[in-house]
Short mmCIF file of C-alpha atoms in Angstrom, two decimals:
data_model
loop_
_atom_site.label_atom_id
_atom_site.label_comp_id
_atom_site.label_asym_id
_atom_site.label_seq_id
_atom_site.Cartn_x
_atom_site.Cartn_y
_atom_site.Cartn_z
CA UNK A 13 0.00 0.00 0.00
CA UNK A 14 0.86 3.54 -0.53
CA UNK A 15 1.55 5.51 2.95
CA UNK A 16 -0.40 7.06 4.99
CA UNK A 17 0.22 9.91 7.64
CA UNK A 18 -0.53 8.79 11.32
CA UNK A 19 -2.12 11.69 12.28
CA UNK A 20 -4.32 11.15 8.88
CA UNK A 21 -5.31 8.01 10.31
CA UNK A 22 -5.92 9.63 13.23
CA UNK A 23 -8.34 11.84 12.23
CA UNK A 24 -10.32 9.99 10.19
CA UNK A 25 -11.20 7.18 13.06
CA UNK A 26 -11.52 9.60 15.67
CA UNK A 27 -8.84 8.18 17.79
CA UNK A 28 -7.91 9.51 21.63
CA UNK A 29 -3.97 9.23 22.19
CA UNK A 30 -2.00 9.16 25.53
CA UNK A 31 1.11 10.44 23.73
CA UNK A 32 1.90 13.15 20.73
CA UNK A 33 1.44 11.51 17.90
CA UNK A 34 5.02 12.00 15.86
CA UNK A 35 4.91 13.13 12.17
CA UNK A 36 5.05 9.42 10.55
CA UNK A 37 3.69 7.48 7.93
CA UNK A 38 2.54 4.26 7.71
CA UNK A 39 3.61 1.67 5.23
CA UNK A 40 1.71 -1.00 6.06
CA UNK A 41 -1.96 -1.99 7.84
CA UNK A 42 -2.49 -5.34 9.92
CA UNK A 43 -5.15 -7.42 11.17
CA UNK A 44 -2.56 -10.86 12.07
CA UNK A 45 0.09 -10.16 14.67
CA UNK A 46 2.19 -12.40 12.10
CA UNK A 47 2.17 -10.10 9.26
CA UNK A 48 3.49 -7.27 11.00
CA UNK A 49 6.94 -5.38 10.11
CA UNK A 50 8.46 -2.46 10.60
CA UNK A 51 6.30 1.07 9.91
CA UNK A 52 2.85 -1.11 10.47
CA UNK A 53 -0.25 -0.28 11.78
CA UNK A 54 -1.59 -3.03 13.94
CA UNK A 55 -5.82 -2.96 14.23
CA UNK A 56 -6.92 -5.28 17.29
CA UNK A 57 -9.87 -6.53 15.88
CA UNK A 58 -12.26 -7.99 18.27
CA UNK A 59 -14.58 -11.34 16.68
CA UNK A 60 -16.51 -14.32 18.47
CA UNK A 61 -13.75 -16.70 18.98
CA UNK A 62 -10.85 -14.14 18.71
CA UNK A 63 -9.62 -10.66 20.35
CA UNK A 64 -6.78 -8.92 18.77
CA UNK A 65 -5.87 -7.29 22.26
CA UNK A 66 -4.12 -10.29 22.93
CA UNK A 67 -1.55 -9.76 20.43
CA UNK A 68 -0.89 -6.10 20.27
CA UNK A 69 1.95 -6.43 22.46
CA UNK A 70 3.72 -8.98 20.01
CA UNK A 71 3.29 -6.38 17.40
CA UNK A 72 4.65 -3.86 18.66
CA UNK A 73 7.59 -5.93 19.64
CA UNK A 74 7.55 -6.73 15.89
CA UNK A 75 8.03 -3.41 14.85
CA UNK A 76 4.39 -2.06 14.57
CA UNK A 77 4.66 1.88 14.64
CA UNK A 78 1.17 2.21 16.21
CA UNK A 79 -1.42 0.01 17.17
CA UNK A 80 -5.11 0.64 17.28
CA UNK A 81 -7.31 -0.21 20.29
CA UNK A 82 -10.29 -0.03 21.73
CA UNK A 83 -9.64 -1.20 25.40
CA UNK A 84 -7.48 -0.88 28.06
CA UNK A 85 -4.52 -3.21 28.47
CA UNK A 86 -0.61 -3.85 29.39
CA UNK A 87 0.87 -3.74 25.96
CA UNK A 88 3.83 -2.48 27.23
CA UNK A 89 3.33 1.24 24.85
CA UNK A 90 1.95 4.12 24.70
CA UNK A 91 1.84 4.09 20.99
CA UNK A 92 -2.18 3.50 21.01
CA UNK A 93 -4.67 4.78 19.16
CA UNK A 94 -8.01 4.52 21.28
CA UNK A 95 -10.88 4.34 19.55
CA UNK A 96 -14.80 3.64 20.32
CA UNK A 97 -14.56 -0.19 18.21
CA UNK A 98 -11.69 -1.34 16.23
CA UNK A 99 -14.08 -2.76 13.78
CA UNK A 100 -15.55 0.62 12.44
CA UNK A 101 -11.92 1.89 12.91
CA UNK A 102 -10.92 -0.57 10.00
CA UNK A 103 -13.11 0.70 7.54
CA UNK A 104 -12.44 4.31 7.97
CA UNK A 105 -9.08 3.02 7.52
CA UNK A 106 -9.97 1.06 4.56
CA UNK A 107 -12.10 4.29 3.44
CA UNK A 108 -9.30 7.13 3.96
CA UNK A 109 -7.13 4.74 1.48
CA UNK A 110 -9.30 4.37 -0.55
CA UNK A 111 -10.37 8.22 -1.12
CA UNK A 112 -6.72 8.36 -2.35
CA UNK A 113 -7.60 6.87 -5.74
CA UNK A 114 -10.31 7.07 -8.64
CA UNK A 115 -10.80 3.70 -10.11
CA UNK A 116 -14.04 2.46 -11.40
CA UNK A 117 -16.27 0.72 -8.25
CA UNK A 118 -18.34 -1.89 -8.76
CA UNK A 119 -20.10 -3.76 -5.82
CA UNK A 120 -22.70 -6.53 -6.05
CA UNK A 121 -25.07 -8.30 -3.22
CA UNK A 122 -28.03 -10.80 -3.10
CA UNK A 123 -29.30 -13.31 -1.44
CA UNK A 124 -28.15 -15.67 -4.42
CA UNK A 125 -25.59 -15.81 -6.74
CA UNK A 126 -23.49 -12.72 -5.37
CA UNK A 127 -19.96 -14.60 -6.10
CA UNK A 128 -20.62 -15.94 -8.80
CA UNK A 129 -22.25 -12.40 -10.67
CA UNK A 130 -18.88 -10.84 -8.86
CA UNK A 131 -16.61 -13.04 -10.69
CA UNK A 132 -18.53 -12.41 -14.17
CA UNK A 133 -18.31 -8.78 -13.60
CA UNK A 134 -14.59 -9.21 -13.12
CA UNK A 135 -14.32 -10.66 -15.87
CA UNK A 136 -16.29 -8.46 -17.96
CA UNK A 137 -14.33 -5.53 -16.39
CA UNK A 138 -10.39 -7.02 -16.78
CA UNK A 139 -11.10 -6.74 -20.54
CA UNK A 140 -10.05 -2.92 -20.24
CA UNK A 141 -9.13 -2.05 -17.17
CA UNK A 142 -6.71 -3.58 -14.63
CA UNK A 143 -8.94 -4.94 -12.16
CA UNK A 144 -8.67 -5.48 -8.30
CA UNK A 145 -11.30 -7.88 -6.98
CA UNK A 146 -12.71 -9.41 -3.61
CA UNK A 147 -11.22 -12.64 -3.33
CA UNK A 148 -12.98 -15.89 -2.19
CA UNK A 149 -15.49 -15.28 0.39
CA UNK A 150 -13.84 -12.15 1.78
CA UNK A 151 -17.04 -9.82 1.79
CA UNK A 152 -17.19 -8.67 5.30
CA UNK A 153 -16.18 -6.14 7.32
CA UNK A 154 -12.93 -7.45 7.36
CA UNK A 155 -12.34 -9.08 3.94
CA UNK A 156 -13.50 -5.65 2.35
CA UNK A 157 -11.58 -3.00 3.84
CA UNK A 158 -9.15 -5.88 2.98
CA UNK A 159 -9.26 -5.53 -0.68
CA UNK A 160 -9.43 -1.49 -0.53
CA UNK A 161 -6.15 -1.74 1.46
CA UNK A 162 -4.60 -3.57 -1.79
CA UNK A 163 -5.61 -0.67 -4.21
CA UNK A 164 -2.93 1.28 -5.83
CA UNK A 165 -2.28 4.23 -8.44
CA UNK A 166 -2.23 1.33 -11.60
CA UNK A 167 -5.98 -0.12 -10.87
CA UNK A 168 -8.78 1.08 -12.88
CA UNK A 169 -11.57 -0.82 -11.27
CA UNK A 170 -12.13 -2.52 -8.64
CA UNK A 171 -14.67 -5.47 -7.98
CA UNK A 172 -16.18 -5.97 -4.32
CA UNK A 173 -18.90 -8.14 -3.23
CA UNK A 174 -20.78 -7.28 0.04
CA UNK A 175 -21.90 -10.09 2.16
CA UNK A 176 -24.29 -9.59 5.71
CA UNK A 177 -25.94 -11.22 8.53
CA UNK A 178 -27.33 -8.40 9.87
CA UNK A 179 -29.14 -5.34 9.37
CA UNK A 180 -26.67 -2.37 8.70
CA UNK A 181 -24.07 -4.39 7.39
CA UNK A 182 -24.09 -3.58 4.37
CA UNK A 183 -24.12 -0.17 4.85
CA UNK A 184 -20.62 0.04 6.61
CA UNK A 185 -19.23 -1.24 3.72
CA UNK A 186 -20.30 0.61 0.99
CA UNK A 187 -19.64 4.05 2.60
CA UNK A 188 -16.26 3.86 2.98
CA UNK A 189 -16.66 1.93 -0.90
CA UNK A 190 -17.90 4.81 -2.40
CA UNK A 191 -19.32 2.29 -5.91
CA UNK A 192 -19.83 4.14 -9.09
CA UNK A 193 -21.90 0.70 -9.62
CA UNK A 194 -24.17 -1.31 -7.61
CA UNK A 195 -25.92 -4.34 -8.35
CA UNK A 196 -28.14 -6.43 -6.31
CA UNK A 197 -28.95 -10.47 -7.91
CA UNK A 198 -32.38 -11.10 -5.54
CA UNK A 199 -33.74 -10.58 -2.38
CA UNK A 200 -34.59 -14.61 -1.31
CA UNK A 201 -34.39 -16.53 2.28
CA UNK A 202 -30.79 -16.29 3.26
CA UNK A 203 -30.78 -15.25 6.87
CA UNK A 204 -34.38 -14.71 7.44
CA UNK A 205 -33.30 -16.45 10.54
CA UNK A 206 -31.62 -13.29 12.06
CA UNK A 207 -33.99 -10.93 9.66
CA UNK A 208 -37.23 -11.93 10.14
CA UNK A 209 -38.93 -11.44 6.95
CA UNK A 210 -38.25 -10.98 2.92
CA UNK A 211 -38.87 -7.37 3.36
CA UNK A 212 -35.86 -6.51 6.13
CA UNK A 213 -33.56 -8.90 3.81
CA UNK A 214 -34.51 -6.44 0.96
CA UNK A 215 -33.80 -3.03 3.20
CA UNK A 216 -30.60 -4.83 4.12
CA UNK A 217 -29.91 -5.00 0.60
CA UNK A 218 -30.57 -1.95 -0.55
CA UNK A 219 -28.36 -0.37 2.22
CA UNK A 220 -25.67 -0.73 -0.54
CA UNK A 221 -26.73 2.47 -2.33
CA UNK A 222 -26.03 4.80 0.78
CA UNK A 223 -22.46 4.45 -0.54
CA UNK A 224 -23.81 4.96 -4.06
CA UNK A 225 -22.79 8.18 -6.26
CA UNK A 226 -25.55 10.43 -7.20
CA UNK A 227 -26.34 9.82 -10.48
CA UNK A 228 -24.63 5.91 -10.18
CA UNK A 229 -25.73 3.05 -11.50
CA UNK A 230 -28.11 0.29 -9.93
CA UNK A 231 -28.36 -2.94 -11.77
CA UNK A 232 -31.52 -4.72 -10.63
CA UNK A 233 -32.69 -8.54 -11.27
CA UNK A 234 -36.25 -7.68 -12.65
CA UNK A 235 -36.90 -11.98 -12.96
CA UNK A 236 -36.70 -11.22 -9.14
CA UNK A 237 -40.48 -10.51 -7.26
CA UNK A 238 -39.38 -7.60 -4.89
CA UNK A 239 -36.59 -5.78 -7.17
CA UNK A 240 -38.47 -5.55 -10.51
CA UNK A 241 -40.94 -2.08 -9.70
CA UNK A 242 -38.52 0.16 -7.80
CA UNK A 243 -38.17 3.82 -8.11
CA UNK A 244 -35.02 5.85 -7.49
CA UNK A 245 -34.79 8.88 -9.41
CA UNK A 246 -31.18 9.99 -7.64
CA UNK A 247 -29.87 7.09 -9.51
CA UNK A 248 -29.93 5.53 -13.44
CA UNK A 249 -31.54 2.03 -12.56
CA UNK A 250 -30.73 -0.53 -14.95
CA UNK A 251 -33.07 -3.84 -15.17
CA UNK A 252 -31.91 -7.61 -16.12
CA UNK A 253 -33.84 -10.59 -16.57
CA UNK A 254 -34.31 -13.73 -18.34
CA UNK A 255 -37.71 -14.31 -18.33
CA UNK A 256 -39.15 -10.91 -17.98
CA UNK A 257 -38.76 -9.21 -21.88
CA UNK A 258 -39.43 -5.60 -20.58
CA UNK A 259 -35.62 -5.69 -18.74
CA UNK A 260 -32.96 -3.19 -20.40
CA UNK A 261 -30.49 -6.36 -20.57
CA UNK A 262 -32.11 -9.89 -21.73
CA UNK A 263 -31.48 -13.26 -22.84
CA UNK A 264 -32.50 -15.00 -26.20
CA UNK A 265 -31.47 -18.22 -27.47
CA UNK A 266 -29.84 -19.88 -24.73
CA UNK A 267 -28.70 -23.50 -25.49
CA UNK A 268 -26.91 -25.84 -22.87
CA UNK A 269 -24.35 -27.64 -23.92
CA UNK A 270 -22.84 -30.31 -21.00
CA UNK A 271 -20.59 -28.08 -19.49
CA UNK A 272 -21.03 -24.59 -21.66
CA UNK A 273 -23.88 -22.19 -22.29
CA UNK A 274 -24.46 -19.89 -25.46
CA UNK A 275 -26.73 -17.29 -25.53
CA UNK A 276 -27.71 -13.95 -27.23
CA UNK A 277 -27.71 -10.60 -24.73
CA UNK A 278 -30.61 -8.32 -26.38
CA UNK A 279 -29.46 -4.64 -25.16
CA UNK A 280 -29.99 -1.17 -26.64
CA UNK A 281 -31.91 -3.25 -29.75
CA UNK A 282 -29.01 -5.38 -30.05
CA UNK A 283 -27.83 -8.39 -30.06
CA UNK A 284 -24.65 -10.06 -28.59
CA UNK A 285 -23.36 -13.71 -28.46
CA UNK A 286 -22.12 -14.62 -25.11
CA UNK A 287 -21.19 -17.83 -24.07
CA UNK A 288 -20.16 -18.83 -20.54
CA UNK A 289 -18.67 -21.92 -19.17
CA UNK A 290 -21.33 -23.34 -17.18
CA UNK A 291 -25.13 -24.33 -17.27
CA UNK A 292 -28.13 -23.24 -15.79
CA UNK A 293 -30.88 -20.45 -16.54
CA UNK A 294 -29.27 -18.97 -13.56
CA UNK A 295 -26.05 -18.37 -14.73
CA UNK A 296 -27.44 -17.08 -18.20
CA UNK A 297 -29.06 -13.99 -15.42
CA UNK A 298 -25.77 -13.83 -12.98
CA UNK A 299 -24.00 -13.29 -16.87
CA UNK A 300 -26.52 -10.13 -17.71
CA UNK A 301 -25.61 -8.39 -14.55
CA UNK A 302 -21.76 -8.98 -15.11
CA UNK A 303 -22.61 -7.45 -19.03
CA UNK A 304 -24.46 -4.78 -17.24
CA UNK A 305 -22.12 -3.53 -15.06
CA UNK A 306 -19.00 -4.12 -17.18
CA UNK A 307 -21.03 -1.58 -20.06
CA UNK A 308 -22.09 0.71 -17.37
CA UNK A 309 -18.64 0.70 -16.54
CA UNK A 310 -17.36 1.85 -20.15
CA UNK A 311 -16.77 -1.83 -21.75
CA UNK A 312 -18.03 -1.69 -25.31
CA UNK A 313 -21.19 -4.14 -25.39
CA UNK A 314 -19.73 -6.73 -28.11
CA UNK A 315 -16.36 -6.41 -25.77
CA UNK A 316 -18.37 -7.03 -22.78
CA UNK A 317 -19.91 -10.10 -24.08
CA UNK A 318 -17.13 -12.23 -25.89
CA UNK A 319 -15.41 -11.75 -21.84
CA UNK A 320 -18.18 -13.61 -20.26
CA UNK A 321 -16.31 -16.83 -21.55
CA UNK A 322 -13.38 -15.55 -19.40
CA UNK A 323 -15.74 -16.82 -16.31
CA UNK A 324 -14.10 -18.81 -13.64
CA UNK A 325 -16.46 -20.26 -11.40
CA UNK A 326 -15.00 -20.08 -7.43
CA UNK A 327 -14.30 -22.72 -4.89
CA UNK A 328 -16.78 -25.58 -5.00
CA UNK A 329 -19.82 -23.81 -7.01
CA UNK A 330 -21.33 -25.96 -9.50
CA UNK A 331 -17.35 -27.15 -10.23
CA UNK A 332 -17.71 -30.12 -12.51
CA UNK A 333 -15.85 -33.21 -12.20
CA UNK A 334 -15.81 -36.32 -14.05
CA UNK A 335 -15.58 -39.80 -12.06
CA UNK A 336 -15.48 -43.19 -13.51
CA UNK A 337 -17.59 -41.91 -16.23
CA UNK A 338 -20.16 -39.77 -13.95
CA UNK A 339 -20.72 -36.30 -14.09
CA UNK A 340 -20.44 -34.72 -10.45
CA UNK A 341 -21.53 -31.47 -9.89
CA UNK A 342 -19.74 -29.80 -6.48
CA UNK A 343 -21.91 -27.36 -5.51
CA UNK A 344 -21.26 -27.80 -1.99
CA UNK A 345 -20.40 -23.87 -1.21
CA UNK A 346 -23.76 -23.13 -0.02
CA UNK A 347 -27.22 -23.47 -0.25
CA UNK A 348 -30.71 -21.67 0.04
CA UNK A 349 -34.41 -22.46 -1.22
CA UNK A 350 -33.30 -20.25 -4.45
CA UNK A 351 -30.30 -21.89 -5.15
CA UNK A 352 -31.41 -25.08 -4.63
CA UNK A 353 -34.02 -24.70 -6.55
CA UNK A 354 -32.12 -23.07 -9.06
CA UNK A 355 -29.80 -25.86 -8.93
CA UNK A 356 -32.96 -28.78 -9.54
CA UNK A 357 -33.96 -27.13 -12.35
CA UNK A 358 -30.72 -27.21 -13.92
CA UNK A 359 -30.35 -30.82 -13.09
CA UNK A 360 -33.87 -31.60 -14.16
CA UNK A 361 -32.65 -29.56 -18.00
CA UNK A 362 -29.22 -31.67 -17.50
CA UNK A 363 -28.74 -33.42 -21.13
CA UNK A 364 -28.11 -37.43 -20.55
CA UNK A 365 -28.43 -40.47 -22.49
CA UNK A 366 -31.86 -42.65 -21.86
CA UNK A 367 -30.72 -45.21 -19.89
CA UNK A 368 -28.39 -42.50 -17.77
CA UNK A 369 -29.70 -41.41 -14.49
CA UNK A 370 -29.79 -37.30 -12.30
CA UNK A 371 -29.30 -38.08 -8.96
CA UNK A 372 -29.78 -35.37 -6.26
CA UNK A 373 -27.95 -35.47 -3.10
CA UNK A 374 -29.20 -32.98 -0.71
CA UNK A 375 -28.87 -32.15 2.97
CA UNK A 376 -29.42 -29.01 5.12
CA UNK A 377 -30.35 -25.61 4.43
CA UNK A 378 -29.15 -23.32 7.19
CA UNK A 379 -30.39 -20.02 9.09
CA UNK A 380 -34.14 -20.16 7.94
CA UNK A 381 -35.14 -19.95 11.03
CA UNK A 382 -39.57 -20.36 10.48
CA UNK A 383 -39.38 -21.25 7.00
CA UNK A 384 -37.17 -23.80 7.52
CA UNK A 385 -39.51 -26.77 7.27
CA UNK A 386 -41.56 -26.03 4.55
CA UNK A 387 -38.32 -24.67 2.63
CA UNK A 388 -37.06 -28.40 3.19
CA UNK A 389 -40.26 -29.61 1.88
CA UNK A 390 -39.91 -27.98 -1.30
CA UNK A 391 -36.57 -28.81 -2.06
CA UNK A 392 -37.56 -32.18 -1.94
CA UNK A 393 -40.96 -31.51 -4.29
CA UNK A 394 -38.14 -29.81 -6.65
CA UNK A 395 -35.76 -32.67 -6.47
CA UNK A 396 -38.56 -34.82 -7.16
CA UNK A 397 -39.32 -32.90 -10.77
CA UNK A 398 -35.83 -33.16 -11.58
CA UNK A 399 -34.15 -36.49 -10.13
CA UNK A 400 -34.27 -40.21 -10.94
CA UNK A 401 -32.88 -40.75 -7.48
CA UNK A 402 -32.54 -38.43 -4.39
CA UNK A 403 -30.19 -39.10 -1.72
CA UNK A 404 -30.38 -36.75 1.40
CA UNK A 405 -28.64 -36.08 4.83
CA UNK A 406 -28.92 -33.92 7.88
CA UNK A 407 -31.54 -33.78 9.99
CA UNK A 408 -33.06 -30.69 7.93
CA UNK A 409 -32.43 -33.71 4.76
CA UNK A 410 -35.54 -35.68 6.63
CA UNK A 411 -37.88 -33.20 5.56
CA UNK A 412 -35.75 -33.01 1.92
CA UNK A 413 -37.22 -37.15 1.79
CA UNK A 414 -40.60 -36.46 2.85
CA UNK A 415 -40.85 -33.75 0.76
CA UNK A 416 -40.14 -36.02 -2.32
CA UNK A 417 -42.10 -39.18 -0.99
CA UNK A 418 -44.95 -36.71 -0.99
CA UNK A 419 -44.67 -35.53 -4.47
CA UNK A 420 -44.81 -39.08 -5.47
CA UNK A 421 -41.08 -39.77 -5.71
CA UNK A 422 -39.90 -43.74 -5.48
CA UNK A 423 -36.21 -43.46 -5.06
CA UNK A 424 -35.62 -41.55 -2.21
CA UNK A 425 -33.20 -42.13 1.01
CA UNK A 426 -31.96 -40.37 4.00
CA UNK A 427 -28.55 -41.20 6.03
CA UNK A 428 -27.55 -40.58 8.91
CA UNK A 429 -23.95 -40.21 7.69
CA UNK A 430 -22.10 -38.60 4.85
CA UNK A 431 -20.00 -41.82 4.80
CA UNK A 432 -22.92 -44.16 4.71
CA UNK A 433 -24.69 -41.96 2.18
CA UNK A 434 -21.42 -42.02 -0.34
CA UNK A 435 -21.08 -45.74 -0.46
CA UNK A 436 -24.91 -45.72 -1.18
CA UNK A 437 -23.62 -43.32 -4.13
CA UNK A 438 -21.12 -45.56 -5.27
CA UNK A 439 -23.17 -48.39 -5.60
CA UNK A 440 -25.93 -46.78 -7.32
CA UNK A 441 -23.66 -44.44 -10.02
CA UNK A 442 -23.21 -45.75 -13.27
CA UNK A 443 -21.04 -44.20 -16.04
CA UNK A 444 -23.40 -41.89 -17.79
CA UNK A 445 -25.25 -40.74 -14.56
CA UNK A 446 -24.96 -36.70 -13.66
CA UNK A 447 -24.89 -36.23 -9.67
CA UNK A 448 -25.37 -32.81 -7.91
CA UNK A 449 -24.71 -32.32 -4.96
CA UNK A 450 -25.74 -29.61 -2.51
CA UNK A 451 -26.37 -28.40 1.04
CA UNK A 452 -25.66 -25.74 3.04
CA UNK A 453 -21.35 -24.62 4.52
CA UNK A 454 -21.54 -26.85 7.44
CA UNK A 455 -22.81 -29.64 5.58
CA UNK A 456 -19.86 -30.14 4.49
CA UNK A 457 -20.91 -32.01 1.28
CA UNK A 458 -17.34 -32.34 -0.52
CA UNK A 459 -16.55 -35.23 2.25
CA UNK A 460 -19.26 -36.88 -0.04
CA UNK A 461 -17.75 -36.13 -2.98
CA UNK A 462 -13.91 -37.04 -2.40
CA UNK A 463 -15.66 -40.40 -0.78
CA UNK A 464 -17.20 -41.18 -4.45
CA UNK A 465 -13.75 -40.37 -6.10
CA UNK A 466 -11.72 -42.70 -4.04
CA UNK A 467 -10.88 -45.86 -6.28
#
């Protein structure tokens, strides 16, 4: 990073001293006691299972200039920056920084697809500019102030994806942010649990354009029930959608090939092939918004759509494998009622010879708090449209089975265990066969997978 003037930092998080701060800069910002060297600035940040108070007295003894705190302690200095939570001190950090430097901002949320659009965008966007992005699943309040920290005078653009839990969330991220561009993929179930309804999920959302320019872009899923009739004059609203024809940005043609889709993007009265290297209806919408905001942010439209097929899916979403002759789709990341359902619907489209089988393997959706039992239910009506055979786990996975049984499905079976579950899997995969598989984080639904691979 470029430095930054102490007393700068100062300022801008509102910090109490117990000594004259000295006229220095800082060279470097930390979070990990480990990374520290000479000229840092350590920030004590305080989580669930971790306090960073613990450690400020290694950094400092590591060379840290200054460290920033937000309670009292013997760290053996004086060189302490005192501030009301070291948290909110990060991102005015992270925001300072980043008011050093003009590159184009871009940053997506949903309840769906968030990573996945954030990646196209990228994409879409590293076709003219050099482009910093949000890496892996870094879209908090730590892994964004993160990525602003890494910006310097030769970016153009940079890509972030805002993640939450909680109402306001978003919000402290996108101020310091400042986007140019903001796009939000759908307002679904994900943490109703700790939101209570559809409606405070969709104000949690939309807290992303308080950090919005006047006059910025909003790029809006209008296949999506409570984004598609929104008024905001302050800002030029763009719509996307693959079913609904009235959106700025839509799909025609789209053809699924086994691990490739092509499609034409109808903008402006035009039309653009795209291609992108995965499947699903879904991904054909997550692609608009990434052709959205890559024109909005000055990517000619025929540019912006041959760069789609630069698309690098991310960890273990829908990442295809091939096994013995089966097709296994990982899509073990997550999982919600919309993806999942998403997801069957792609399987149930899935291309396989007649005598080839879809198998499903499903287990628990987390954080629905209410809906959570008839959300399980469904997912195992939807598996039941799309699957030959349906495999669940979990306890949540019970419901998956009934859900299935109800809807008149034969081959359905619950485990107890992953392990038990992947021999099942083994003995009923054939070469040919296409299995998804899908549940939420703590599922942990790779162990399945890497149990099916071994020989």
């Amino acid at each position: 990073m470029l430095p930054l003037k102490l007393r700068e930092i100062a300022a801008a998080i509102g910090a109490e001293t117990k000594t004259d701060l000295p006229d220095i800069e800082i060279t470097d910002i930390c979070t990990d006691s480990r990374d520290v060297k000479p000229g840092s600035l350590f920030v004590a940040l305080c989580g669930i299972k971790f306090d960073g108070h613990t450690f400020v007295k290694t950094a400092i003894e590591k060379g840290a200039a200054f460290a920033v705190v937000q309670k009292e302690g013997d760290y053996g200095t004086d060189n302490l920056l005192f501030v009301k939570t070291t948290r909110r001190a990060f991102l005015d950090i992270a925001g300072l920084y980043r008011s050093k430097f003009s590159p184009v901002v871009i940053a997506v949320t949903g309840s769906v697809g968030k990573t996945t659009t954030r990646e196209m965008i990228a994409a879409v966007v590293k076709s003219k500019y050099k482009t910093l992005k949000t890496e892996n699943n870094l879209n908090n309040e730590v892994g964004v102030p993160k990525t602003m920290l890494e910006l310097n005078p030769s970016v153009e653009a940079m890509v972030l994806e805002f993640g939450m839990v909680q109402l306001g969330e978003i919000e402290e991220l996108t101020v310091p942010a400042k986007p140019d561009i903001a796009v939000i993929t759908c307002i679904g179930t994900s943490h109703i649990e700790n939101l209570g309804s559809r409606e405070n999920i969709k104000k949690a959302k939309f807290e992303i354009i308080k950090g919005l320019k006047k006059g910025g872009t909003l790029i809006l899923n209008k296949d999506n029930d409570m984004l598609r009739n929104i008024c905001l004059p302050e800002y030029n609203v763009v719509y996307y959608a693959v079913k609904d024809k009235t959106a700025d940005i839509t799909a025609e043609n789209i053809v699924e090939h086994e691990d490739f889709t092509e499609f034409d993007i109808v903008s402006g009265g035009k039309s653009f092939r795209a291609q992108i290297p995965c499947i699903g209806a879904h991904n054909v919408l997550n692609a608009l918004a990434g052709f959205g905001a890559g024109v909005a942010a000055g990517v000619e439209p025929c540019k912006a759509a041959l760069a789609l097929a630069d698309f690098r899916a991310t960890g273990m979403r829908q990442r295809v494998r091939k096994c013995r002759g089966v097709t296994v789709i990982e899509d073990c990341y997550n999982a919600n009622p919309d993806s999942v359902k998403a997801a069957m619907l792609t399987l149930g489209s899935y291309k396989i010879q007649p005598e080839a089988k879809k198998i499903a393997v499903l287990g628990d959706m987390l954080e629905l708090g209410t809906v959570a039992e008839s959300a399980h239910l469904a997912a195992g009506k939807e598996a039941a449209d799309a699957a030959d055979i349906l495999l669940c786990c979990g306890e949540l996975g019970k419901l998956i089975a009934r859900g299935a049984m109800g809807a008149g499905m034969k081959n359905v079976k619950h485990f107890d265990s992953k392990d038990d579950l992947a021999k099942e899997l083994r003995s009923v995969a054939r070469s040919g066969d296409v299995i998804w598989l899908k549940a939420s984080r703590g599922m942990r639904f790779e162990d399945i997978a890497e149990a099916f691979y071994e020989e």
